Amino acid sequence: MRGQIGLALDNLEAVLTAAGMSLANVTRLAIYATDMDAALQNFDLIGVRLGSAGVAPPMTLLGVTRLAIPALMIEIEASAAD
């Protein structure tokens, strides 16, 4: 879970950078996790990355039975504004 959270944040940051933005532009997050306990145990990664960007957007953490790709444990959906 920790590795997937880190990779999801890396991917989010790459997409934002390509759009001329950064994590500081994130206005909302929706996080989908197949294992809520594991997600919460590793949730500090999200706080550290967003805190480093100086942003604390509202977010929702939802437990789901599975994601589109069975090996995925977490999916992060973000809204950002320039």
mmCIF file of N, CA and C in Angstrom:
data_model
loop_
_atom_site.group_PDB
_atom_site.id
_atom_site.type_symbol
_atom_site.label_atom_id
_atom_site.label_comp_id
_atom_site.label_asym_id
_atom_site.label_seq_id
_atom_site.Cartn_x
_atom_site.Cartn_y
_atom_site.Cartn_z
ATOM 1 N N MET A 1 0.836 -1.191 0.000
ATOM 2 C CA MET A 1 0.000 0.000 0.000
ATOM 3 C C MET A 1 0.877 1.251 0.000
ATOM 4 N N ARG A 2 1.913 1.253 0.818
ATOM 5 C CA ARG A 2 2.764 2.449 0.910
ATOM 6 C C ARG A 2 3.385 2.779 -0.447
ATOM 7 N N GLY A 3 3.871 1.764 -1.129
ATOM 8 C CA GLY A 3 4.472 1.969 -2.440
ATOM 9 C C GLY A 3 3.466 2.497 -3.458
ATOM 10 N N GLN A 4 2.245 1.973 -3.413
ATOM 11 C CA GLN A 4 1.224 2.420 -4.355
ATOM 12 C C GLN A 4 0.784 3.854 -4.060
ATOM 13 N N ILE A 5 0.711 4.223 -2.795
ATOM 14 C CA ILE A 5 0.370 5.611 -2.456
ATOM 15 C C ILE A 5 1.460 6.544 -2.988
ATOM 16 N N GLY A 6 2.713 6.188 -2.750
ATOM 17 C CA GLY A 6 3.823 7.009 -3.237
ATOM 18 C C GLY A 6 3.810 7.144 -4.749
ATOM 19 N N LEU A 7 3.565 6.029 -5.444
ATOM 20 C CA LEU A 7 3.527 6.059 -6.901
ATOM 21 C C LEU A 7 2.346 6.890 -7.406
ATOM 22 N N ALA A 8 1.189 6.754 -6.763
ATOM 23 C CA ALA A 8 0.013 7.542 -7.161
ATOM 24 C C ALA A 8 0.291 9.033 -6.993
ATOM 25 N N LEU A 9 0.956 9.404 -5.906
ATOM 26 C CA LEU A 9 1.303 10.809 -5.700
ATOM 27 C C LEU A 9 2.344 11.286 -6.713
ATOM 28 N N ASP A 10 3.308 10.427 -7.042
ATOM 29 C CA ASP A 10 4.299 10.766 -8.075
ATOM 30 C C ASP A 10 3.595 11.010 -9.410
ATOM 31 N N ASN A 11 2.658 10.118 -9.752
ATOM 32 C CA ASN A 11 1.927 10.258 -11.013
ATOM 33 C C ASN A 11 1.079 11.527 -11.030
ATOM 34 N N LEU A 12 0.419 11.805 -9.907
ATOM 35 C CA LEU A 12 -0.373 13.027 -9.807
ATOM 36 C C LEU A 12 0.515 14.251 -10.008
ATOM 37 N N GLU A 13 1.651 14.251 -9.351
ATOM 38 C CA GLU A 13 2.559 15.386 -9.468
ATOM 39 C C GLU A 13 3.067 15.541 -10.904
ATOM 40 N N ALA A 14 3.334 14.431 -11.591
ATOM 41 C CA ALA A 14 3.802 14.481 -12.978
ATOM 42 C C ALA A 14 2.733 15.076 -13.893
ATOM 43 N N VAL A 15 1.487 14.684 -13.696
ATOM 44 C CA VAL A 15 0.392 15.206 -14.512
ATOM 45 C C VAL A 15 0.222 16.707 -14.255
ATOM 46 N N LEU A 16 0.285 17.092 -12.994
ATOM 47 C CA LEU A 16 0.164 18.512 -12.660
ATOM 48 C C LEU A 16 1.310 19.323 -13.261
ATOM 49 N N THR A 17 2.517 18.801 -13.171
ATOM 50 C CA THR A 17 3.684 19.490 -13.729
ATOM 51 C C THR A 17 3.523 19.673 -15.235
ATOM 52 N N ALA A 18 3.035 18.642 -15.905
ATOM 53 C CA ALA A 18 2.826 18.729 -17.362
ATOM 54 C C ALA A 18 1.796 19.805 -17.714
ATOM 55 N N ALA A 19 0.899 20.092 -16.777
ATOM 56 C CA ALA A 19 -0.124 21.125 -16.988
ATOM 57 C C ALA A 19 0.324 22.487 -16.457
ATOM 58 N N GLY A 20 1.580 22.584 -16.038
ATOM 59 C CA GLY A 20 2.092 23.852 -15.523
ATOM 60 C C GLY A 20 1.653 24.144 -14.098
ATOM 61 N N MET A 21 1.301 23.110 -13.364
ATOM 62 C CA MET A 21 0.860 23.272 -11.976
ATOM 63 C C MET A 21 1.698 22.381 -11.068
ATOM 64 N N SER A 22 1.349 22.380 -9.781
ATOM 65 C CA SER A 22 2.024 21.539 -8.799
ATOM 66 C C SER A 22 0.988 21.045 -7.791
ATOM 67 N N LEU A 23 1.456 20.297 -6.810
ATOM 68 C CA LEU A 23 0.545 19.838 -5.762
ATOM 69 C C LEU A 23 -0.120 21.005 -5.043
ATOM 70 N N ALA A 24 0.514 22.167 -5.070
ATOM 71 C CA ALA A 24 -0.061 23.357 -4.426
ATOM 72 C C ALA A 24 -1.370 23.786 -5.086
ATOM 73 N N ASN A 25 -1.623 23.312 -6.305
ATOM 74 C CA ASN A 25 -2.836 23.665 -7.025
ATOM 75 C C ASN A 25 -4.004 22.714 -6.755
ATOM 76 N N VAL A 26 -3.768 21.654 -5.994
ATOM 77 C CA VAL A 26 -4.823 20.671 -5.721
ATOM 78 C C VAL A 26 -5.885 21.308 -4.827
ATOM 79 N N THR A 27 -7.131 21.193 -5.253
ATOM 80 C CA THR A 27 -8.244 21.787 -4.506
ATOM 81 C C THR A 27 -9.137 20.744 -3.840
ATOM 82 N N ARG A 28 -9.020 19.468 -4.270
ATOM 83 C CA ARG A 28 -9.855 18.415 -3.693
ATOM 84 C C ARG A 28 -9.256 17.070 -4.051
ATOM 85 N N LEU A 29 -9.384 16.110 -3.123
ATOM 86 C CA LEU A 29 -8.935 14.747 -3.378
ATOM 87 C C LEU A 29 -10.033 13.758 -3.026
ATOM 88 N N ALA A 30 -10.177 12.743 -3.852
ATOM 89 C CA ALA A 30 -11.011 11.583 -3.528
ATOM 90 C C ALA A 30 -10.073 10.384 -3.606
ATOM 91 N N ILE A 31 -10.001 9.628 -2.529
ATOM 92 C CA ILE A 31 -9.083 8.504 -2.450
ATOM 93 C C ILE A 31 -9.905 7.235 -2.252
ATOM 94 N N TYR A 32 -9.680 6.268 -3.119
ATOM 95 C CA TYR A 32 -10.394 4.996 -3.075
ATOM 96 C C TYR A 32 -9.399 3.918 -2.661
ATOM 97 N N ALA A 33 -9.716 3.146 -1.632
ATOM 98 C CA ALA A 33 -8.798 2.132 -1.122
ATOM 99 C C ALA A 33 -9.507 0.803 -0.928
ATOM 100 N N THR A 34 -8.822 -0.268 -1.297
ATOM 101 C CA THR A 34 -9.391 -1.599 -1.110
ATOM 102 C C THR A 34 -9.142 -2.134 0.303
ATOM 103 N N ASP A 35 -8.224 -1.532 1.022
ATOM 104 C CA ASP A 35 -7.916 -1.928 2.404
ATOM 105 C C ASP A 35 -7.807 -0.652 3.232
ATOM 106 N N MET A 36 -8.884 -0.321 3.913
ATOM 107 C CA MET A 36 -8.921 0.934 4.679
ATOM 108 C C MET A 36 -7.864 0.973 5.775
ATOM 109 N N ASP A 37 -7.664 -0.133 6.477
ATOM 110 C CA ASP A 37 -6.669 -0.147 7.549
ATOM 111 C C ASP A 37 -5.277 0.151 7.007
ATOM 112 N N ALA A 38 -4.909 -0.498 5.911
ATOM 113 C CA ALA A 38 -3.591 -0.267 5.315
ATOM 114 C C ALA A 38 -3.482 1.166 4.798
ATOM 115 N N ALA A 39 -4.553 1.680 4.225
ATOM 116 C CA ALA A 39 -4.530 3.061 3.730
ATOM 117 C C ALA A 39 -4.298 4.028 4.884
ATOM 118 N N LEU A 40 -5.016 3.843 5.965
ATOM 119 C CA LEU A 40 -4.874 4.744 7.111
ATOM 120 C C LEU A 40 -3.501 4.620 7.768
ATOM 121 N N GLN A 41 -2.927 3.421 7.767
ATOM 122 C CA GLN A 41 -1.595 3.234 8.339
ATOM 123 C C GLN A 41 -0.530 3.968 7.539
ATOM 124 N N ASN A 42 -0.806 4.211 6.265
ATOM 125 C CA ASN A 42 0.166 4.862 5.387
ATOM 126 C C ASN A 42 -0.273 6.242 4.926
ATOM 127 N N PHE A 43 -1.308 6.757 5.528
ATOM 128 C CA PHE A 43 -1.880 8.038 5.120
ATOM 129 C C PHE A 43 -0.931 9.203 5.351
ATOM 130 N N ASP A 44 0.070 9.005 6.203
ATOM 131 C CA ASP A 44 1.039 10.063 6.463
ATOM 132 C C ASP A 44 1.748 10.526 5.194
ATOM 133 N N LEU A 45 1.916 9.619 4.224
ATOM 134 C CA LEU A 45 2.567 9.989 2.969
ATOM 135 C C LEU A 45 1.823 11.117 2.266
ATOM 136 N N ILE A 46 0.511 11.033 2.281
ATOM 137 C CA ILE A 46 -0.292 12.066 1.634
ATOM 138 C C ILE A 46 -0.122 13.387 2.374
ATOM 139 N N GLY A 47 -0.182 13.344 3.689
ATOM 140 C CA GLY A 47 -0.014 14.553 4.489
ATOM 141 C C GLY A 47 1.350 15.194 4.298
ATOM 142 N N VAL A 48 2.392 14.376 4.236
ATOM 143 C CA VAL A 48 3.752 14.903 4.063
ATOM 144 C C VAL A 48 3.892 15.575 2.707
ATOM 145 N N ARG A 49 3.429 14.898 1.656
ATOM 146 C CA ARG A 49 3.575 15.457 0.302
ATOM 147 C C ARG A 49 2.755 16.731 0.124
ATOM 148 N N LEU A 50 1.516 16.713 0.588
ATOM 149 C CA LEU A 50 0.682 17.900 0.451
ATOM 150 C C LEU A 50 1.157 19.016 1.381
ATOM 151 N N GLY A 51 1.570 18.644 2.585
ATOM 152 C CA GLY A 51 2.091 19.634 3.527
ATOM 153 C C GLY A 51 3.331 20.322 2.985
ATOM 154 N N SER A 52 4.199 19.576 2.317
ATOM 155 C CA SER A 52 5.401 20.155 1.713
ATOM 156 C C SER A 52 5.041 21.166 0.630
ATOM 157 N N ALA A 53 3.880 20.948 -0.005
ATOM 158 C CA ALA A 53 3.414 21.869 -1.048
ATOM 159 C C ALA A 53 2.620 23.021 -0.451
ATOM 160 N N GLY A 54 2.394 22.982 0.867
ATOM 161 C CA GLY A 54 1.665 24.050 1.543
ATOM 162 C C GLY A 54 0.177 24.048 1.277
ATOM 163 N N VAL A 55 -0.367 22.874 1.070
ATOM 164 C CA VAL A 55 -1.791 22.773 0.758
ATOM 165 C C VAL A 55 -2.445 21.686 1.617
ATOM 166 N N ALA A 56 -3.690 21.922 1.999
ATOM 167 C CA ALA A 56 -4.463 20.946 2.768
ATOM 168 C C ALA A 56 -5.886 20.903 2.209
ATOM 169 N N PRO A 57 -6.039 20.307 1.018
ATOM 170 C CA PRO A 57 -7.357 20.312 0.391
ATOM 171 C C PRO A 57 -8.328 19.374 1.107
ATOM 172 N N PRO A 58 -9.622 19.637 0.958
ATOM 173 C CA PRO A 58 -10.577 18.683 1.495
ATOM 174 C C PRO A 58 -10.410 17.358 0.761
ATOM 175 N N MET A 59 -10.596 16.270 1.475
ATOM 176 C CA MET A 59 -10.454 14.964 0.842
ATOM 177 C C MET A 59 -11.435 13.970 1.425
ATOM 178 N N THR A 60 -11.742 12.984 0.610
ATOM 179 C CA THR A 60 -12.629 11.903 1.017
ATOM 180 C C THR A 60 -11.875 10.595 0.830
ATOM 181 N N LEU A 61 -11.909 9.737 1.826
ATOM 182 C CA LEU A 61 -11.316 8.402 1.744
ATOM 183 C C LEU A 61 -12.465 7.412 1.743
ATOM 184 N N LEU A 62 -12.570 6.651 0.662
ATOM 185 C CA LEU A 62 -13.656 5.684 0.517
ATOM 186 C C LEU A 62 -13.109 4.272 0.402
ATOM 187 N N GLY A 63 -13.691 3.356 1.143
ATOM 188 C CA GLY A 63 -13.345 1.951 1.017
ATOM 189 C C GLY A 63 -14.138 1.333 -0.114
ATOM 190 N N VAL A 64 -13.452 0.588 -0.986
ATOM 191 C CA VAL A 64 -14.096 -0.088 -2.109
ATOM 192 C C VAL A 64 -13.686 -1.556 -2.110
ATOM 193 N N THR A 65 -14.489 -2.389 -2.723
ATOM 194 C CA THR A 65 -14.162 -3.812 -2.748
ATOM 195 C C THR A 65 -13.054 -4.132 -3.734
ATOM 196 N N ARG A 66 -12.982 -3.361 -4.823
ATOM 197 C CA ARG A 66 -11.889 -3.524 -5.783
ATOM 198 C C ARG A 66 -11.831 -2.316 -6.698
ATOM 199 N N LEU A 67 -10.710 -2.197 -7.396
ATOM 200 C CA LEU A 67 -10.528 -1.131 -8.377
ATOM 201 C C LEU A 67 -10.485 -1.763 -9.774
ATOM 202 N N ALA A 68 -10.403 -0.952 -10.809
ATOM 203 C CA ALA A 68 -10.475 -1.446 -12.187
ATOM 204 C C ALA A 68 -9.402 -2.488 -12.503
ATOM 205 N N ILE A 69 -8.214 -2.282 -11.973
ATOM 206 C CA ILE A 69 -7.128 -3.254 -12.145
ATOM 207 C C ILE A 69 -6.983 -3.982 -10.811
ATOM 208 N N PRO A 70 -7.199 -5.302 -10.786
ATOM 209 C CA PRO A 70 -7.238 -6.044 -9.518
ATOM 210 C C PRO A 70 -6.035 -5.840 -8.593
ATOM 211 N N ALA A 71 -4.845 -5.617 -9.136
ATOM 212 C CA ALA A 71 -3.655 -5.460 -8.285
ATOM 213 C C ALA A 71 -3.602 -4.106 -7.582
ATOM 214 N N LEU A 72 -4.407 -3.147 -8.040
ATOM 215 C CA LEU A 72 -4.393 -1.830 -7.420
ATOM 216 C C LEU A 72 -5.094 -1.857 -6.067
ATOM 217 N N MET A 73 -4.476 -1.182 -5.109
ATOM 218 C CA MET A 73 -5.055 -1.076 -3.774
ATOM 219 C C MET A 73 -5.555 0.330 -3.490
ATOM 220 N N ILE A 74 -5.076 1.298 -4.268
ATOM 221 C CA ILE A 74 -5.458 2.691 -4.012
ATOM 222 C C ILE A 74 -5.546 3.451 -5.333
ATOM 223 N N GLU A 75 -6.473 4.375 -5.375
ATOM 224 C CA GLU A 75 -6.622 5.273 -6.512
ATOM 225 C C GLU A 75 -6.854 6.671 -5.954
ATOM 226 N N ILE A 76 -6.148 7.638 -6.513
ATOM 227 C CA ILE A 76 -6.313 9.022 -6.063
ATOM 228 C C ILE A 76 -6.873 9.838 -7.212
ATOM 229 N N GLU A 77 -7.987 10.485 -6.953
ATOM 230 C CA GLU A 77 -8.625 11.381 -7.928
ATOM 231 C C GLU A 77 -8.466 12.796 -7.387
ATOM 232 N N ALA A 78 -7.947 13.677 -8.209
ATOM 233 C CA ALA A 78 -7.675 15.041 -7.750
ATOM 234 C C ALA A 78 -8.315 16.070 -8.664
ATOM 235 N N SER A 79 -8.710 17.164 -8.056
ATOM 236 C CA SER A 79 -9.125 18.369 -8.784
ATOM 237 C C SER A 79 -8.080 19.427 -8.480
ATOM 238 N N ALA A 80 -7.743 20.210 -9.498
ATOM 239 C CA ALA A 80 -6.741 21.264 -9.313
ATOM 240 C C ALA A 80 -7.169 22.493 -10.100
ATOM 241 N N ALA A 81 -6.743 23.641 -9.618
ATOM 242 C CA ALA A 81 -7.074 24.900 -10.287
ATOM 243 C C ALA A 81 -5.815 25.764 -10.358
ATOM 244 N N ASP A 82 -5.701 26.464 -11.456
ATOM 245 C CA ASP A 82 -4.543 27.327 -11.656
ATOM 246 C C ASP A 82 -4.821 28.710 -11.119
#
